[in-house]
Amino acid sequence: MAVLPVRFTKTKRDKLAQVLWVLNWISIVTGIILFSLGIFLKVEINKRQDLMVERNLQSVPNMLIAVGLIACAINFLGGKICYDCVDTNKFLRWKLVMLPYIICTFFFTLSVLVGALMCYSMLGQLEESLTLGLRDAMRYYKDTDTPGRCFLKRTVDLLQIQFQCCGNKGYRDWFHIQWVSNRYLDMSQREVVDRLRSNVEGKYLMDGVPFSCCNVNSPRPCIQYQITNNSAHFNYDYQTEELNLWMRGCRQALLDYYTNIMHSIGLTVLIIWLFELSVLTGVRYLQTSLENVLRQGDPECESDGWLLENSFVETARTNFNIIKHLGKFNQINTASNGDPNIDRPSTAHYGPDNVPPKPSPTSS
Amino acid sequence: MVLLKLKFPFQKRVRLAQGLWLLSWVAMFSGAITFAMGVFLKTELYRRSEVMHNMDIHIVPNLLMAVGLASVGINICAGKVCHDSLDLSRFPRWKTFLPPFFCISVFFSSLLLVAMILSFALQASLEESLKIGLKNGIRFYKDTDTPGRCFQKETIDRLQIEFQCCGNTNYRDWFEVQWISNRYLDFTSKEVKDRVRSNVDGRYLLDGVPFSCCNPASPRPCIQNSLLDNSAHYNYEYQTEELNLYSRGCRQALVSYYMGLMNTIGPCVLLFFLLQMSILVSLRYLQTAMEGVLGQENMEIETEGYILEKGVKETLLETKEKMMKLFQLAQVGDASDATPGTEPEAEKPATA
């Protein structure tokens, strides 16, 4: 009982082969698209390397790149096969290769699906990585003289300007860390000394933010310092003021940005997976119909194409038995002590009755 | 005296036609690319049109767009002519069309050269336009409540951040303008009153700049106010400090950006001009070679091709005479329309 059989005439077979040849070339293009999506994602993650704590984020773009390259190779081979399938003589060349090719392509499409699902699962890891990374970056904002951290100030400033965000969750995050380096603090001034003494760890904390938090759309010049002190500025109320600084936190901004990218990439990969699966189905039908043509002997006749010769259960059982026998072939039969001739049935022919003769009496 | 005569056997003619057909397709794509470059340049100029005083520089992208479109049409025609030149029955219909076609094509191709020259010549005009535009932008920075000027602050802030520049010529331009609106100044405070009184126009001037002048590459937090007062900040000297603010002026930044764009587009336009001219010259040779074949029974004879049948001076004189004749014909036509009665009167005395 074949799975989904379809009747194929000669013209229908030829048309199927031609259509599949074109689709395979389109699949090569989609493979290139996958490859470039992987490269794009890799570049985007590397650009913000400083703001992310190391996690296994590189695995997703690497997988996309590998899958893209393999897709190109597999579909190129598929195109060649389909091109040759129009002619029954040329098909004989590929007869033995086709079934392994189909099995390999099936597992490959599974890996494309895994790649698509990984895109969506990456977001959870990304959020954690960004939270920790941004917290550290803000902490080391002032360390522009420490090698290895001297570019963090510039990175954070450019991030806040480009993504229109301030701090980790909001601008108040800057109030809890010292972002002005001690090199630029006048320790002889009373005000500075007071501030340093006023908290446990001796940090210079103030209710001010860096200039990169300033909102470009504000109608008034930016208020960066003494943000929570209404009397320090004319006609200012920090509880109702919304346009002065960027209100969004950078973690949310970056997460939204990467979520958009990952969702688009995931959707594209899913569509490509469906396309590859349909091409694979077409190739399977082509293979089975051509094999049936060979079985029947007449190249012009109609033949059946199917996905599986027997039903799922029977095919699974047959394959399982094959694998079991493969295992048995290696086992030695230890019951006869290694002698291969014991228990072998006799092949001698003893006449029409097939009765072995009695042993002749011997003289004692 | 024929100009630049060349002999064309049949095979050479065929090869010329085929090569020219292929080349005209390449030129068509180049024309489309020229159009796209014109569109790109125009959008880039439009994006910063708020800080430009006049639109003189827009003639360069306009020319590029016009020539790009025209050349697409010209090259499609050229391709069609080449295609038909291999078939003697179809070629004659192009006969009257080709001479004005050549004139128009040469005119449009020369517009490319004009665009290139203008892009260099108008640099001074661009700089002047930016100078005035930026001056106005900085002057109206504070007027975020005046309709028509309320976006100047945002425009100037975004410009300074994106192009990494400060002020018109440098950051000191901000010291001469009141960039803080009176709405945010506390006129009861002594400091504000002193400052406003200290200058003739009653403006609140200070040695400070907006936050958009701050350089993110600076190792220390940005110093925006009291820039000329060394004692106001710890370990600060404004004469040697280079990284605190952007040191470049926005006028220079924008001019170098646009000049960079035009310098990249320039060589491409020149290449396209050379390609187009070579196509036109080859097409002229093909046309004159084919005219030698017309009317003959055997298509495979050898003919001559030339650029001009007579010398340059003689051709110019001929065209002038033709134009005069056309002009006179037009005049006579007008005269006979104006006085219809004179003719029958002239006939009357003859019959009488």
Short mmCIF file of C-alpha atoms in Angstrom, two decimals, chain B residues 141-341:
data_model
loop_
_atom_site.label_atom_id
_atom_site.label_comp_id
_atom_site.label_asym_id
_atom_site.label_seq_id
_atom_site.Cartn_x
_atom_site.Cartn_y
_atom_site.Cartn_z
CA TYR B 141 18.10 77.33 17.22
CA LYS B 142 16.28 78.70 20.26
CA ASP B 143 12.99 79.45 18.47
CA THR B 144 11.35 76.10 19.14
CA ASP B 145 8.02 77.86 19.75
CA THR B 146 7.96 79.85 16.50
CA PRO B 147 6.02 78.09 13.74
CA GLY B 148 8.21 77.59 10.69
CA ARG B 149 11.38 77.55 12.78
CA CYS B 150 10.45 75.06 15.48
CA PHE B 151 12.44 72.22 13.90
CA GLN B 152 15.70 74.13 13.55
CA LYS B 153 16.96 72.92 16.92
CA GLU B 154 16.36 69.28 16.04
CA THR B 155 17.85 69.75 12.56
CA ILE B 156 21.01 71.40 13.83
CA ASP B 157 21.43 68.90 16.70
CA ARG B 158 21.03 65.89 14.38
CA LEU B 159 23.36 67.48 11.82
CA GLN B 160 26.10 68.11 14.37
CA ILE B 161 25.83 64.57 15.75
CA GLU B 162 25.74 62.88 12.33
CA PHE B 163 28.50 64.87 10.65
CA GLN B 164 30.57 65.20 13.84
CA CYS B 165 30.85 68.96 13.56
CA CYS B 166 30.09 72.01 15.70
CA GLY B 167 28.92 75.44 14.58
CA ASN B 168 29.43 77.09 11.20
CA THR B 169 33.22 77.51 11.03
CA ASN B 170 33.96 76.10 14.51
CA TYR B 171 32.48 75.94 18.00
CA ARG B 172 33.04 79.62 18.70
CA ASP B 173 30.06 80.48 16.45
CA TRP B 174 27.83 79.44 19.33
CA PHE B 175 29.35 82.11 21.57
CA GLU B 176 28.00 84.90 19.34
CA VAL B 177 24.41 83.72 19.30
CA GLN B 178 21.81 83.40 22.01
CA TRP B 179 20.90 79.72 21.70
CA ILE B 180 18.95 79.46 24.96
CA SER B 181 15.41 80.71 24.68
CA ASN B 182 14.17 83.44 27.06
CA ARG B 183 11.44 81.02 28.17
CA TYR B 184 14.07 79.04 30.09
CA LEU B 185 15.95 82.00 31.58
CA ASP B 186 15.19 83.12 35.11
CA PHE B 187 15.15 86.91 34.79
CA THR B 188 15.00 87.36 38.53
CA SER B 189 18.50 85.92 38.96
CA LYS B 190 21.41 88.34 39.10
CA GLU B 191 23.66 86.33 36.83
CA VAL B 192 21.14 86.33 34.00
CA LYS B 193 20.44 90.05 34.36
CA ASP B 194 24.19 90.84 34.29
CA ARG B 195 24.76 88.83 31.16
CA VAL B 196 21.81 90.32 29.32
CA ARG B 197 22.92 93.84 30.22
CA SER B 198 26.54 93.23 29.32
CA ASN B 199 26.00 93.37 25.56
CA VAL B 200 24.39 95.94 23.25
CA ASP B 201 21.45 93.92 21.88
CA GLY B 202 20.40 92.56 25.25
CA ARG B 203 21.09 88.99 24.31
CA TYR B 204 22.03 86.20 26.70
CA LEU B 205 25.43 85.19 25.37
CA LEU B 206 27.66 82.64 27.06
CA ASP B 207 30.79 80.66 26.29
CA GLY B 208 28.87 77.39 26.09
CA VAL B 209 27.68 75.07 23.32
CA PRO B 210 24.73 72.68 22.92
CA PHE B 211 25.18 69.03 23.87
CA SER B 212 25.27 67.93 20.22
CA CYS B 213 28.77 69.40 19.91
CA CYS B 214 30.10 66.88 22.44
CA ASN B 215 32.63 64.36 21.11
CA PRO B 216 31.93 60.78 22.32
CA ALA B 217 35.61 59.93 21.78
CA SER B 218 36.64 62.26 24.59
CA PRO B 219 38.06 60.42 27.65
CA ARG B 220 36.35 62.79 30.08
CA PRO B 221 32.68 63.66 30.49
CA CYS B 222 31.70 66.48 28.16
CA ILE B 223 32.41 70.07 29.16
CA GLN B 224 29.76 72.24 27.52
CA ASN B 225 29.65 75.39 29.66
CA SER B 226 32.32 77.93 30.66
CA LEU B 227 34.51 76.60 27.86
CA LEU B 228 36.95 79.52 27.98
CA ASP B 229 37.31 79.47 31.76
CA ASN B 230 40.12 77.12 32.76
CA SER B 231 39.48 77.51 36.45
CA ALA B 232 35.84 76.43 36.18
CA HIS B 233 36.88 72.82 35.54
CA TYR B 234 39.45 70.64 37.19
CA ASN B 235 42.53 69.76 35.12
CA TYR B 236 41.21 71.58 32.05
CA GLU B 237 42.91 73.87 29.55
CA TYR B 238 40.84 74.98 26.60
CA GLN B 239 43.82 75.93 24.40
CA THR B 240 45.21 72.38 24.39
CA GLU B 241 41.97 70.45 24.75
CA GLU B 242 41.14 68.83 21.41
CA LEU B 243 38.87 65.92 22.10
CA ASN B 244 36.20 67.53 24.21
CA LEU B 245 34.10 68.95 21.37
CA TYR B 246 34.03 68.35 17.64
CA SER B 247 36.72 70.63 16.20
CA ARG B 248 35.38 70.68 12.62
CA GLY B 249 32.84 73.25 11.43
CA CYS B 250 29.61 71.97 9.89
CA ARG B 251 30.05 73.99 6.73
CA GLN B 252 33.33 72.30 5.95
CA ALA B 253 31.97 68.90 6.93
CA LEU B 254 28.99 69.21 4.57
CA VAL B 255 31.06 70.61 1.69
CA SER B 256 33.58 67.76 1.92
CA TYR B 257 30.73 65.25 2.10
CA TYR B 258 29.05 66.56 -1.04
CA MET B 259 32.32 67.02 -2.90
CA GLY B 260 33.20 63.45 -2.01
CA LEU B 261 29.89 62.27 -3.47
CA MET B 262 30.39 64.24 -6.68
CA ASN B 263 34.00 63.13 -7.01
CA THR B 264 32.85 59.53 -6.88
CA ILE B 265 30.07 60.14 -9.42
CA GLY B 266 32.36 62.17 -11.74
CA PRO B 267 34.55 59.39 -13.17
CA CYS B 268 31.50 57.15 -13.69
CA VAL B 269 29.77 59.93 -15.64
CA LEU B 270 32.91 60.46 -17.72
CA LEU B 271 33.10 56.77 -18.56
CA PHE B 272 29.47 56.77 -19.55
CA PHE B 273 30.02 59.83 -21.76
CA LEU B 274 32.88 58.11 -23.59
CA LEU B 275 30.79 54.96 -24.06
CA GLN B 276 27.85 56.94 -25.44
CA MET B 277 30.02 58.93 -27.87
CA SER B 278 31.69 55.80 -29.17
CA ILE B 279 28.27 54.24 -29.75
CA LEU B 280 27.11 57.33 -31.66
CA VAL B 281 30.23 57.40 -33.84
CA SER B 282 29.92 53.69 -34.63
CA LEU B 283 26.22 54.11 -35.38
CA ARG B 284 27.04 56.95 -37.80
CA TYR B 285 29.55 54.70 -39.59
CA LEU B 286 26.97 51.93 -39.76
CA GLN B 287 24.33 54.28 -41.14
CA THR B 288 26.56 55.69 -43.88
CA ALA B 289 27.88 52.22 -44.77
CA MET B 290 24.30 50.89 -45.08
CA GLU B 291 23.27 53.85 -47.25
CA GLY B 292 25.83 52.73 -49.75
CA VAL B 293 24.12 49.33 -49.91
CA LEU B 294 20.58 50.67 -50.39
CA GLY B 295 19.31 50.41 -53.92
CA GLN B 296 21.84 47.75 -54.88
CA GLU B 297 20.72 44.20 -55.60
CA ASN B 298 23.68 42.53 -53.95
CA MET B 299 23.81 43.09 -50.21
CA GLU B 300 27.30 41.75 -49.79
CA ILE B 301 29.27 44.50 -51.54
CA GLU B 302 31.89 46.57 -49.87
CA THR B 303 30.88 50.13 -49.00
CA GLU B 304 32.43 53.17 -47.44
CA GLY B 305 31.46 54.69 -44.15
CA TYR B 306 32.22 58.22 -43.03
CA ILE B 307 31.29 60.67 -40.34
CA LEU B 308 30.51 63.64 -42.52
CA GLU B 309 29.99 63.54 -46.29
CA LYS B 310 31.69 66.85 -46.81
CA GLY B 311 34.16 68.69 -44.58
CA VAL B 312 33.07 70.30 -41.32
CA LYS B 313 32.86 73.86 -42.74
CA GLU B 314 30.91 72.79 -45.82
CA THR B 315 28.44 70.74 -43.75
CA LEU B 316 27.84 73.71 -41.47
CA LEU B 317 27.21 76.00 -44.47
CA GLU B 318 24.83 73.45 -45.96
CA THR B 319 22.84 73.12 -42.75
CA LYS B 320 22.69 76.90 -42.47
CA GLU B 321 21.30 77.15 -46.01
CA LYS B 322 18.75 74.45 -45.29
CA MET B 323 17.58 76.25 -42.16
CA MET B 324 17.34 79.55 -44.09
CA LYS B 325 15.25 77.86 -46.79
CA LEU B 326 12.94 76.34 -44.17
CA PHE B 327 12.66 79.74 -42.53
CA GLN B 328 11.89 81.45 -45.88
CA LEU B 329 9.30 78.85 -46.78
CA ALA B 330 7.64 79.49 -43.48
CA GLN B 331 7.70 83.24 -44.15
CA VAL B 332 6.28 82.90 -47.67
CA GLY B 333 3.58 80.67 -46.30
CA ASP B 334 2.67 83.43 -43.84
CA ALA B 335 2.73 86.12 -46.55
CA SER B 336 0.39 84.19 -48.85
CA ASP B 337 -2.01 83.58 -45.97
CA ALA B 338 -2.07 87.28 -45.11
CA THR B 339 -2.87 88.61 -48.62
CA PRO B 340 -5.20 86.24 -50.50
CA GLY B 341 -6.58 88.98 -52.85
#
